PDB file of N, CA and C in Angstrom:
ATOM      1  N   MET A 665       2.937   5.827   2.078  1.00 51.00           N
ATOM      2  CA  MET A 665       2.005   5.701   0.523  1.00 51.00           C
ATOM      3  C   MET A 665       1.093   4.601   0.778  1.00 51.00           C
ATOM      4  N   LYS A 666       1.065   3.692   1.420  1.00 53.00           N
ATOM      5  CA  LYS A 666       0.177   2.573   1.680  1.00 53.00           C
ATOM      6  C   LYS A 666      -1.142   3.282   2.076  1.00 53.00           C
ATOM      7  N   ASP A 667      -0.986   4.042   2.999  1.00 58.00           N
ATOM      8  CA  ASP A 667      -1.902   5.058   3.483  1.00 58.00           C
ATOM      9  C   ASP A 667      -2.836   5.545   2.401  1.00 58.00           C
ATOM     10  N   TRP A 668      -2.328   6.044   1.351  1.00 72.00           N
ATOM     11  CA  TRP A 668      -3.150   6.482   0.245  1.00 72.00           C
ATOM     12  C   TRP A 668      -3.940   5.599  -0.434  1.00 72.00           C
ATOM     13  N   LEU A 669      -3.535   4.339  -0.473  1.00 77.00           N
ATOM     14  CA  LEU A 669      -4.337   3.391  -1.511  1.00 77.00           C
ATOM     15  C   LEU A 669      -5.397   2.465  -0.309  1.00 77.00           C
ATOM     16  N   VAL A 670      -6.139   2.132  -1.017  1.00 81.00           N
ATOM     17  CA  VAL A 670      -7.516   1.218  -0.757  1.00 81.00           C
ATOM     18  C   VAL A 670      -7.085   0.032  -0.613  1.00 81.00           C
ATOM     19  N   PRO A 671      -7.571  -0.586   0.806  1.00 80.00           N
ATOM     20  CA  PRO A 671      -7.170  -2.216   1.103  1.00 80.00           C
ATOM     21  C   PRO A 671      -7.628  -3.211   0.052  1.00 80.00           C
ATOM     22  N   GLU A 672      -8.627  -2.779  -0.700  1.00 83.00           N
ATOM     23  CA  GLU A 672      -9.357  -3.847  -1.403  1.00 83.00           C
ATOM     24  C   GLU A 672     -10.073  -2.924  -2.670  1.00 83.00           C
ATOM     25  N   LYS A 673     -10.110  -3.183  -3.848  1.00 87.00           N
ATOM     26  CA  LYS A 673     -10.579  -2.550  -4.799  1.00 87.00           C
ATOM     27  C   LYS A 673     -11.040  -3.326  -5.949  1.00 87.00           C
ATOM     28  N   GLU A 674     -12.152  -3.274  -6.865  1.00 87.00           N
ATOM     29  CA  GLU A 674     -12.779  -4.114  -7.993  1.00 87.00           C
ATOM     30  C   GLU A 674     -11.864  -3.712  -8.923  1.00 87.00           C
ATOM     31  N   VAL A 675     -11.409  -4.631 -10.134  1.00 85.00           N
ATOM     32  CA  VAL A 675     -10.640  -4.496 -11.325  1.00 85.00           C
ATOM     33  C   VAL A 675     -11.257  -5.141 -12.262  1.00 85.00           C
ATOM     34  N   THR A 676     -10.861  -4.685 -13.470  1.00 87.00           N
ATOM     35  CA  THR A 676     -11.359  -5.588 -14.476  1.00 87.00           C
ATOM     36  C   THR A 676     -10.177  -6.057 -15.454  1.00 87.00           C
ATOM     37  N   THR A 677     -10.198  -7.651 -15.651  1.00 82.00           N
ATOM     38  CA  THR A 677      -8.670  -8.162 -15.830  1.00 82.00           C
ATOM     39  C   THR A 677      -9.131  -8.831 -17.345  1.00 82.00           C
ATOM     40  N   GLU A 678      -8.239  -8.532 -18.418  1.00 85.00           N
ATOM     41  CA  GLU A 678      -8.425  -9.017 -19.546  1.00 85.00           C
ATOM     42  C   GLU A 678      -7.650 -10.503 -19.796  1.00 85.00           C
ATOM     43  N   LEU A 679      -8.502 -11.607 -19.737  1.00 75.00           N
ATOM     44  CA  LEU A 679      -7.666 -12.912 -19.566  1.00 75.00           C
ATOM     45  C   LEU A 679      -8.034 -13.633 -20.915  1.00 75.00           C
ATOM     46  N   GLU A 680      -7.246 -14.084 -22.071  1.00 81.00           N
ATOM     47  CA  GLU A 680      -7.528 -14.849 -23.110  1.00 81.00           C
ATOM     48  C   GLU A 680      -8.557 -14.205 -24.013  1.00 81.00           C
ATOM     49  N   GLY A 681      -8.758 -12.863 -24.045  1.00 84.00           N
ATOM     50  CA  GLY A 681      -9.783 -12.273 -24.540  1.00 84.00           C
ATOM     51  C   GLY A 681     -10.965 -11.921 -24.106  1.00 84.00           C
ATOM     52  N   GLN A 682     -11.112 -12.160 -22.798  1.00 87.00           N
ATOM     53  CA  GLN A 682     -12.330 -12.250 -22.006  1.00 87.00           C
ATOM     54  C   GLN A 682     -12.055 -11.210 -20.877  1.00 87.00           C
ATOM     55  N   SER A 683     -12.997 -10.527 -20.828  1.00 88.00           N
ATOM     56  CA  SER A 683     -12.982  -9.493 -19.424  1.00 88.00           C
ATOM     57  C   SER A 683     -13.399 -10.029 -18.198  1.00 88.00           C
ATOM     58  N   GLU A 684     -12.877  -9.904 -17.311  1.00 85.00           N
ATOM     59  CA  GLU A 684     -13.341 -10.412 -16.037  1.00 85.00           C
ATOM     60  C   GLU A 684     -13.381  -9.534 -14.679  1.00 85.00           C
ATOM     61  N   GLN A 685     -14.277  -9.308 -13.875  1.00 87.00           N
ATOM     62  CA  GLN A 685     -14.291  -8.414 -12.718  1.00 87.00           C
ATOM     63  C   GLN A 685     -14.010  -9.154 -11.503  1.00 87.00           C
ATOM     64  N   GLY A 686     -13.135  -8.636 -10.821  1.00 85.00           N
ATOM     65  CA  GLY A 686     -12.835  -9.355  -9.495  1.00 85.00           C
ATOM     66  C   GLY A 686     -12.196  -8.322  -8.801  1.00 85.00           C
ATOM     67  N   MET A 687     -11.871  -8.806  -7.139  1.00 84.00           N
ATOM     68  CA  MET A 687     -11.584  -7.982  -6.129  1.00 84.00           C
ATOM     69  C   MET A 687      -9.952  -8.365  -5.870  1.00 84.00           C
ATOM     70  N   VAL A 688      -9.415  -7.263  -5.715  1.00 85.00           N
ATOM     71  CA  VAL A 688      -7.916  -7.442  -5.409  1.00 85.00           C
ATOM     72  C   VAL A 688      -7.893  -6.625  -4.435  1.00 85.00           C
ATOM     73  N   GLN A 689      -6.703  -7.271  -3.454  1.00 80.00           N
ATOM     74  CA  GLN A 689      -6.225  -6.748  -1.879  1.00 80.00           C
ATOM     75  C   GLN A 689      -5.087  -6.518  -2.090  1.00 80.00           C
ATOM     76  N   LEU A 690      -4.565  -5.387  -1.367  1.00 80.00           N
ATOM     77  CA  LEU A 690      -3.338  -4.249  -1.202  1.00 80.00           C
ATOM     78  C   LEU A 690      -2.471  -5.371  -0.094  1.00 80.00           C
ATOM     79  N   GLN A 691      -1.191  -5.590  -0.782  1.00 75.00           N
ATOM     80  CA  GLN A 691      -0.549  -6.222  -0.111  1.00 75.00           C
ATOM     81  C   GLN A 691       0.817  -5.314   0.064  1.00 75.00           C
ATOM     82  N   LYS A 692       1.644  -5.287   1.214  1.00 71.00           N
ATOM     83  CA  LYS A 692       2.912  -4.752   1.459  1.00 71.00           C
ATOM     84  C   LYS A 692       3.703  -5.580   1.984  1.00 71.00           C
ATOM     85  N   SER A 693       4.858  -5.731   1.362  1.00 66.00           N
ATOM     86  CA  SER A 693       6.100  -6.824   1.653  1.00 66.00           C
ATOM     87  C   SER A 693       7.020  -5.924   2.405  1.00 66.00           C
ATOM     88  N   ASN A 694       8.136  -7.007   3.126  1.00 64.00           N
ATOM     89  CA  ASN A 694       9.248  -6.213   3.582  1.00 64.00           C
ATOM     90  C   ASN A 694      10.072  -5.834   2.688  1.00 64.00           C
ATOM     91  N   GLU A 695       9.935  -5.908   1.527  1.00 57.00           N
ATOM     92  CA  GLU A 695      10.914  -5.394   0.548  1.00 57.00           C
ATOM     93  C   GLU A 695      10.538  -3.948   0.081  1.00 57.00           C
ATOM     94  N   GLU A 696       9.679  -3.512   0.730  1.00 74.00           N
ATOM     95  CA  GLU A 696       9.087  -2.083   0.380  1.00 74.00           C
ATOM     96  C   GLU A 696       8.701  -1.983  -1.107  1.00 74.00           C
ATOM     97  N   TYR A 697       7.826  -2.829  -1.181  1.00 79.00           N
ATOM     98  CA  TYR A 697       6.800  -2.429  -2.341  1.00 79.00           C
ATOM     99  C   TYR A 697       5.442  -2.939  -1.971  1.00 79.00           C
ATOM    100  N   ILE A 698       4.736  -2.134  -2.856  1.00 82.00           N
ATOM    101  CA  ILE A 698       3.091  -2.495  -2.652  1.00 82.00           C
ATOM    102  C   ILE A 698       2.588  -2.843  -3.947  1.00 82.00           C
ATOM    103  N   ILE A 699       1.491  -3.800  -3.805  1.00 86.00           N
ATOM    104  CA  ILE A 699       1.034  -4.515  -4.983  1.00 86.00           C
ATOM    105  C   ILE A 699      -0.417  -4.881  -4.500  1.00 86.00           C
ATOM    106  N   TYR A 700      -1.000  -4.856  -5.730  1.00 87.00           N
ATOM    107  CA  TYR A 700      -2.777  -5.417  -5.657  1.00 87.00           C
ATOM    108  C   TYR A 700      -2.622  -6.760  -6.032  1.00 87.00           C
ATOM    109  N   PHE A 701      -3.250  -7.991  -5.541  1.00 88.00           N
ATOM    110  CA  PHE A 701      -3.552  -9.300  -6.054  1.00 88.00           C
ATOM    111  C   PHE A 701      -4.425  -9.876  -5.630  1.00 88.00           C
ATOM    112  N   ASP A 702      -5.084 -10.779  -6.180  1.00 89.00           N
ATOM    113  CA  ASP A 702      -6.316 -11.426  -6.069  1.00 89.00           C
ATOM    114  C   ASP A 702      -6.157 -12.640  -5.072  1.00 89.00           C
ATOM    115  N   GLU A 703      -6.048 -12.375  -3.494  1.00 89.00           N
ATOM    116  CA  GLU A 703      -6.014 -13.491  -2.730  1.00 89.00           C
ATOM    117  C   GLU A 703      -6.667 -14.631  -2.972  1.00 89.00           C
ATOM    118  N   SER A 704      -7.822 -14.686  -3.395  1.00 89.00           N
ATOM    119  CA  SER A 704      -8.304 -15.971  -3.689  1.00 89.00           C
ATOM    120  C   SER A 704      -7.970 -16.899  -4.579  1.00 89.00           C
ATOM    121  N   ARG A 705      -7.090 -16.227  -5.546  1.00 89.00           N
ATOM    122  CA  ARG A 705      -6.240 -16.928  -6.435  1.00 89.00           C
ATOM    123  C   ARG A 705      -4.815 -17.393  -6.197  1.00 89.00           C
ATOM    124  N   TYR A 706      -4.082 -16.089  -5.588  1.00 92.00           N
ATOM    125  CA  TYR A 706      -2.705 -16.053  -5.671  1.00 92.00           C
ATOM    126  C   TYR A 706      -2.310 -15.850  -3.850  1.00 92.00           C
ATOM    127  N   LYS A 707      -1.058 -16.154  -3.785  1.00 93.00           N
ATOM    128  CA  LYS A 707      -0.537 -16.000  -2.358  1.00 93.00           C
ATOM    129  C   LYS A 707       0.851 -15.593  -2.556  1.00 93.00           C
ATOM    130  N   LEU A 708       1.343 -14.484  -1.548  1.00 90.00           N
ATOM    131  CA  LEU A 708       2.743 -14.125  -1.558  1.00 90.00           C
ATOM    132  C   LEU A 708       3.514 -14.873  -0.840  1.00 90.00           C
ATOM    133  N   LEU A 709       4.595 -15.559  -1.528  1.00 91.00           N
ATOM    134  CA  LEU A 709       5.916 -16.184  -0.608  1.00 91.00           C
ATOM    135  C   LEU A 709       6.823 -15.012  -0.642  1.00 91.00           C
ATOM    136  N   GLU A 710       7.423 -14.526   0.647  1.00 88.00           N
ATOM    137  CA  GLU A 710       8.349 -13.778   0.822  1.00 88.00           C
ATOM    138  C   GLU A 710       9.828 -14.597   1.107  1.00 88.00           C
ATOM    139  N   GLY A 711      10.773 -14.136   0.337  1.00 87.00           N
ATOM    140  CA  GLY A 711      12.106 -14.853   0.657  1.00 87.00           C
ATOM    141  C   GLY A 711      13.147 -13.807   0.931  1.00 87.00           C
ATOM    142  N   GLU A 712      14.660 -14.284   1.008  1.00 86.00           N
ATOM    143  CA  GLU A 712      15.466 -13.582   1.302  1.00 86.00           C
ATOM    144  C   GLU A 712      15.811 -12.838   0.271  1.00 86.00           C
ATOM    145  N   GLU A 713      15.851 -13.315  -0.946  1.00 84.00           N
ATOM    146  CA  GLU A 713      16.477 -12.397  -1.974  1.00 84.00           C
ATOM    147  C   GLU A 713      15.462 -11.770  -2.732  1.00 84.00           C
ATOM    148  N   LYS A 714      14.311 -12.440  -2.978  1.00 88.00           N
ATOM    149  CA  LYS A 714      13.424 -12.374  -3.643  1.00 88.00           C
ATOM    150  C   LYS A 714      11.505 -12.606  -3.351  1.00 88.00           C
ATOM    151  N   ASP A 715      10.749 -12.183  -3.666  1.00 91.00           N
ATOM    152  CA  ASP A 715       9.612 -12.626  -3.209  1.00 91.00           C
ATOM    153  C   ASP A 715       8.917 -13.210  -4.557  1.00 91.00           C
ATOM    154  N   GLN A 716       7.920 -14.185  -4.212  1.00 93.00           N
ATOM    155  CA  GLN A 716       7.027 -14.872  -5.645  1.00 93.00           C
ATOM    156  C   GLN A 716       5.520 -14.469  -5.277  1.00 93.00           C
ATOM    157  N   ILE A 717       4.758 -14.187  -6.286  1.00 92.00           N
ATOM    158  CA  ILE A 717       3.490 -14.297  -6.053  1.00 92.00           C
ATOM    159  C   ILE A 717       3.357 -15.341  -7.102  1.00 92.00           C
ATOM    160  N   VAL A 718       2.723 -16.588  -6.502  1.00 95.00           N
ATOM    161  CA  VAL A 718       2.222 -18.039  -6.840  1.00 95.00           C
ATOM    162  C   VAL A 718       0.452 -18.287  -6.842  1.00 95.00           C
ATOM    163  N   LEU A 719       0.101 -19.057  -7.512  1.00 94.00           N
ATOM    164  CA  LEU A 719      -1.249 -19.725  -7.589  1.00 94.00           C
ATOM    165  C   LEU A 719      -1.339 -20.240  -6.160  1.00 94.00           C
ATOM    166  N   LYS A 720      -2.526 -20.286  -5.724  1.00 93.00           N
ATOM    167  CA  LYS A 720      -2.878 -21.013  -4.494  1.00 93.00           C
ATOM    168  C   LYS A 720      -2.919 -22.593  -4.843  1.00 93.00           C
ATOM    169  N   GLU A 721      -3.589 -22.567  -5.707  1.00 92.00           N
ATOM    170  CA  GLU A 721      -3.931 -24.028  -6.445  1.00 92.00           C
ATOM    171  C   GLU A 721      -2.934 -24.396  -7.797  1.00 92.00           C
ATOM    172  N   PRO A 722      -1.915 -25.217  -7.484  1.00 88.00           N
ATOM    173  CA  PRO A 722      -1.132 -25.133  -8.723  1.00 88.00           C
ATOM    174  C   PRO A 722      -1.985 -25.990  -9.981  1.00 88.00           C
ATOM    175  N   LEU A 723      -1.428 -25.779 -10.977  1.00 91.00           N
ATOM    176  CA  LEU A 723      -1.815 -26.150 -12.029  1.00 91.00           C
ATOM    177  C   LEU A 723      -1.363 -27.542 -12.233  1.00 91.00           C
ATOM    178  N   PRO A 724      -2.213 -28.458 -13.564  1.00 93.00           N
ATOM    179  CA  PRO A 724      -1.945 -29.648 -13.534  1.00 93.00           C
ATOM    180  C   PRO A 724      -0.206 -29.920 -14.380  1.00 93.00           C
ATOM    181  N   ASP A 725       0.273 -30.914 -14.098  1.00 92.00           N
ATOM    182  CA  ASP A 725       1.951 -30.885 -14.905  1.00 92.00           C
ATOM    183  C   ASP A 725       1.596 -30.289 -16.165  1.00 92.00           C
ATOM    184  N   GLU A 726       0.634 -30.769 -16.912  1.00 94.00           N
ATOM    185  CA  GLU A 726       0.790 -30.211 -18.327  1.00 94.00           C
ATOM    186  C   GLU A 726       0.940 -28.891 -18.426  1.00 94.00           C
ATOM    187  N   TYR A 727       0.606 -27.954 -17.480  1.00 91.00           N
ATOM    188  CA  TYR A 727       0.718 -26.682 -17.751  1.00 91.00           C
ATOM    189  C   TYR A 727       2.172 -25.997 -17.296  1.00 91.00           C
ATOM    190  N   PRO A 728       2.572 -25.187 -17.911  1.00 89.00           N
ATOM    191  CA  PRO A 728       3.795 -24.551 -17.291  1.00 89.00           C
ATOM    192  C   PRO A 728       3.783 -23.818 -15.937  1.00 89.00           C
ATOM    193  N   LYS A 729       4.993 -23.569 -15.193  1.00 86.00           N
ATOM    194  CA  LYS A 729       4.672 -22.875 -13.950  1.00 86.00           C
ATOM    195  C   LYS A 729       4.052 -21.542 -14.118  1.00 86.00           C
ATOM    196  N   VAL A 730       3.183 -20.823 -13.396  1.00 86.00           N
ATOM    197  CA  VAL A 730       2.806 -19.793 -13.352  1.00 86.00           C
ATOM    198  C   VAL A 730       3.092 -18.829 -12.026  1.00 86.00           C
ATOM    199  N   LEU A 731       4.029 -17.954 -11.963  1.00 92.00           N
ATOM    200  CA  LEU A 731       4.569 -16.960 -10.673  1.00 92.00           C
ATOM    201  C   LEU A 731       4.744 -15.833 -11.517  1.00 92.00           C
ATOM    202  N   MET A 732       5.117 -14.897 -10.154  1.00 92.00           N
ATOM    203  CA  MET A 732       5.882 -13.504 -10.791  1.00 92.00           C
ATOM    204  C   MET A 732       6.642 -13.612  -9.900  1.00 92.00           C
ATOM    205  N   GLU A 733       8.014 -13.142 -10.004  1.00 91.00           N
ATOM    206  CA  GLU A 733       9.207 -13.039  -8.935  1.00 91.00           C
ATOM    207  C   GLU A 733       9.190 -11.418  -8.855  1.00 91.00           C
ATOM    208  N   ILE A 734       9.673 -10.991  -7.397  1.00 89.00           N
ATOM    209  CA  ILE A 734       9.661  -9.382  -7.272  1.00 89.00           C
ATOM    210  C   ILE A 734      11.303  -9.657  -6.474  1.00 89.00           C
ATOM    211  N   GLN A 735      12.047  -8.571  -7.035  1.00 84.00           N
ATOM    212  CA  GLN A 735      13.362  -8.435  -6.529  1.00 84.00           C
ATOM    213  C   GLN A 735      13.848  -7.012  -6.663  1.00 84.00           C
ATOM    214  N   THR A 736      14.609  -6.828  -5.490  1.00 79.00           N
ATOM    215  CA  THR A 736      15.017  -5.379  -5.681  1.00 79.00           C
ATOM    216  C   THR A 736      16.222  -5.737  -6.310  1.00 79.00           C
ATOM    217  N   MET A 737      16.571  -4.779  -7.291  1.00 75.00           N
ATOM    218  CA  MET A 737      17.980  -4.690  -7.941  1.00 75.00           C
ATOM    219  C   MET A 737      18.905  -3.275  -7.446  1.00 75.00           C
ATOM    220  N   THR A 738      20.130  -3.837  -7.515  1.00 83.00           N
ATOM    221  CA  THR A 738      21.115  -2.801  -6.650  1.00 83.00           C
ATOM    222  C   THR A 738      22.255  -2.260  -8.071  1.00 83.00           C
ATOM    223  N   THR A 739      21.816  -2.769  -9.225  1.00 88.00           N
ATOM    224  CA  THR A 739      22.595  -2.478 -10.383  1.00 88.00           C
ATOM    225  C   THR A 739      21.651  -1.688 -11.341  1.00 88.00           C
ATOM    226  N   SER A 740      22.128  -0.835 -12.244  1.00 90.00           N
ATOM    227  CA  SER A 740      21.496  -0.036 -13.158  1.00 90.00           C
ATOM    228  C   SER A 740      20.681  -0.799 -14.058  1.00 90.00           C
ATOM    229  N   LEU A 741      19.630  -0.289 -14.536  1.00 87.00           N
ATOM    230  CA  LEU A 741      18.515  -0.622 -15.360  1.00 87.00           C
ATOM    231  C   LEU A 741      19.408  -1.426 -16.474  1.00 87.00           C
ATOM    232  N   GLU A 742      20.227  -1.011 -17.390  1.00 91.00           N
ATOM    233  CA  GLU A 742      20.880  -1.633 -18.379  1.00 91.00           C
ATOM    234  C   GLU A 742      21.461  -3.014 -17.809  1.00 91.00           C
ATOM    235  N   ASP A 743      22.373  -2.709 -17.053  1.00 93.00           N
ATOM    236  CA  ASP A 743      22.876  -4.184 -16.621  1.00 93.00           C
ATOM    237  C   ASP A 743      22.204  -5.098 -15.916  1.00 93.00           C
ATOM    238  N   THR A 744      20.764  -4.592 -15.039  1.00 89.00           N
ATOM    239  CA  THR A 744      20.041  -5.683 -15.303  1.00 89.00           C
ATOM    240  C   THR A 744      19.165  -6.256 -16.227  1.00 89.00           C
ATOM    241  N   ILE A 745      19.013  -5.658 -17.187  1.00 91.00           N
ATOM    242  CA  ILE A 745      18.568  -6.118 -18.246  1.00 91.00           C
ATOM    243  C   ILE A 745      19.401  -7.355 -19.118  1.00 91.00           C
ATOM    244  N   GLU A 746      20.678  -6.930 -18.974  1.00 93.00           N
ATOM    245  CA  GLU A 746      21.595  -7.603 -19.710  1.00 93.00           C
ATOM    246  C   GLU A 746      21.799  -8.662 -19.133  1.00 93.00           C
ATOM    247  N   THR A 747      21.849  -8.955 -17.360  1.00 92.00           N
ATOM    248  CA  THR A 747      22.114 -10.080 -16.924  1.00 92.00           C
ATOM    249  C   THR A 747      20.690 -11.063 -17.227  1.00 92.00           C
ATOM    250  N   LEU A 748      19.465 -10.353 -16.744  1.00 91.00           N
ATOM    251  CA  LEU A 748      18.468 -11.289 -17.208  1.00 91.00           C
ATOM    252  C   LEU A 748      18.250 -11.822 -18.637  1.00 91.00           C
ATOM    253  N   TYR A 749      18.825 -11.346 -19.549  1.00 95.00           N
ATOM    254  CA  TYR A 749      18.635 -11.652 -21.062  1.00 95.00           C
ATOM    255  C   TYR A 749      19.706 -12.702 -21.080  1.00 95.00           C
ATOM    256  N   GLU A 750      20.794 -12.641 -20.565  1.00 95.00           N
ATOM    257  CA  GLU A 750      21.885 -13.849 -20.484  1.00 95.00           C
ATOM    258  C   GLU A 750      21.133 -14.996 -19.816  1.00 95.00           C
ATOM    259  N   GLU A 751      20.859 -15.033 -18.476  1.00 94.00           N
ATOM    260  CA  GLU A 751      19.981 -15.820 -17.922  1.00 94.00           C
ATOM    261  C   GLU A 751      18.881 -16.445 -18.724  1.00 94.00           C
ATOM    262  N   ALA A 752      17.858 -16.132 -19.583  1.00 94.00           N
ATOM    263  CA  ALA A 752      17.209 -16.143 -20.228  1.00 94.00           C
ATOM    264  C   ALA A 752      17.756 -17.157 -21.230  1.00 94.00           C
ATOM    265  N   ILE A 753      18.560 -16.777 -22.043  1.00 95.00           N
ATOM    266  CA  ILE A 753      19.496 -17.550 -22.940  1.00 95.00           C
ATOM    267  C   ILE A 753      19.797 -18.847 -22.709  1.00 95.00           C
ATOM    268  N   ILE A 754      20.744 -19.071 -21.360  1.00 94.00           N
ATOM    269  CA  ILE A 754      20.947 -20.397 -20.772  1.00 94.00           C
ATOM    270  C   ILE A 754      19.665 -21.006 -20.637  1.00 94.00           C
ATOM    271  N   SER A 755      18.427 -20.620 -19.875  1.00 93.00           N
ATOM    272  CA  SER A 755      17.413 -21.065 -19.697  1.00 93.00           C
ATOM    273  C   SER A 755      16.613 -21.780 -20.681  1.00 93.00           C
ATOM    274  N   TYR A 756      16.105 -21.076 -21.652  1.00 93.00           N
ATOM    275  CA  TYR A 756      15.139 -21.177 -22.910  1.00 93.00           C
ATOM    276  C   TYR A 756      15.630 -21.486 -23.793  1.00 93.00           C
ATOM    277  N   GLU A 757      15.197 -22.265 -24.999  1.00 92.00           N
ATOM    278  CA  GLU A 757      15.658 -22.534 -26.178  1.00 92.00           C
ATOM    279  C   GLU A 757      15.407 -21.379 -26.960  1.00 92.00           C
ATOM    280  N   GLU A 758      14.400 -20.636 -26.944  1.00 93.00           N
ATOM    281  CA  GLU A 758      14.142 -19.360 -27.646  1.00 93.00           C
ATOM    282  C   GLU A 758      13.851 -18.095 -27.026  1.00 93.00           C
ATOM    283  N   VAL A 759      15.022 -17.110 -27.396  1.00 93.00           N
ATOM    284  CA  VAL A 759      14.844 -15.682 -26.399  1.00 93.00           C
ATOM    285  C   VAL A 759      15.079 -14.996 -27.450  1.00 93.00           C
ATOM    286  N   SER A 760      13.643 -13.730 -27.729  1.00 92.00           N
ATOM    287  CA  SER A 760      14.105 -12.762 -28.390  1.00 92.00           C
ATOM    288  C   SER A 760      14.975 -11.600 -27.967  1.00 92.00           C
ATOM    289  N   PRO A 761      15.619 -10.880 -29.028  1.00 92.00           N
ATOM    290  CA  PRO A 761      16.354  -9.936 -28.902  1.00 92.00           C
ATOM    291  C   PRO A 761      15.962  -9.003 -27.975  1.00 92.00           C
ATOM    292  N   ILE A 762      17.001  -8.145 -27.111  1.00 92.00           N
ATOM    293  CA  ILE A 762      16.249  -7.080 -26.192  1.00 92.00           C
ATOM    294  C   ILE A 762      16.231  -6.294 -27.229  1.00 92.00           C
ATOM    295  N   SER A 763      14.836  -5.506 -26.894  1.00 90.00           N
ATOM    296  CA  SER A 763      13.823  -4.436 -27.622  1.00 90.00           C
ATOM    297  C   SER A 763      13.066  -3.691 -26.906  1.00 90.00           C
ATOM    298  N   ASP A 764      12.863  -2.196 -27.319  1.00 87.00           N
ATOM    299  CA  ASP A 764      11.651  -1.453 -26.573  1.00 87.00           C
ATOM    300  C   ASP A 764      10.319  -1.986 -26.988  1.00 87.00           C
ATOM    301  N   ILE A 765       9.332  -1.700 -25.816  1.00 83.00           N
ATOM    302  CA  ILE A 765       7.973  -2.489 -26.527  1.00 83.00           C
ATOM    303  C   ILE A 765       7.332  -1.416 -26.571  1.00 83.00           C
ATOM    304  N   GLU A 766       6.024  -1.413 -27.309  1.00 83.00           N
ATOM    305  CA  GLU A 766       5.175  -0.488 -27.501  1.00 83.00           C
ATOM    306  C   GLU A 766       3.724  -0.751 -26.520  1.00 83.00           C
ATOM    307  N   GLU A 767       3.647  -1.989 -26.169  1.00 76.00           N
ATOM    308  CA  GLU A 767       2.429  -2.325 -24.974  1.00 76.00           C
ATOM    309  C   GLU A 767       2.979  -3.516 -24.524  1.00 76.00           C
ATOM    310  N   PRO A 768       2.090  -4.130 -23.498  1.00 66.00           N
ATOM    311  CA  PRO A 768       2.577  -5.233 -22.593  1.00 66.00           C
ATOM    312  C   PRO A 768       2.266  -6.450 -23.741  1.00 66.00           C
TER     313      PRO A 768
END
């Protein structure tokens, strides 16, 4: 499938109400997924159980940690959602109930 995708492309990103043009590069991990991200801002950290896409330059301490975790799940979607919800309740003060969404 990677052969079908271009190695680099220009995308428009909405960030805090502002449109921004930028180049993203194709990445393929050992976990058998393919993703585009901006290599000038982010880097891929491959782990044994999950991968992370993190900022190349960390933010100052007053900002929350920014990252995306990618993990292959071997359970059903419903079980995975319930497990992640239970983990969120333990980790965070406020967690919205599980619900369908209309948009991101």
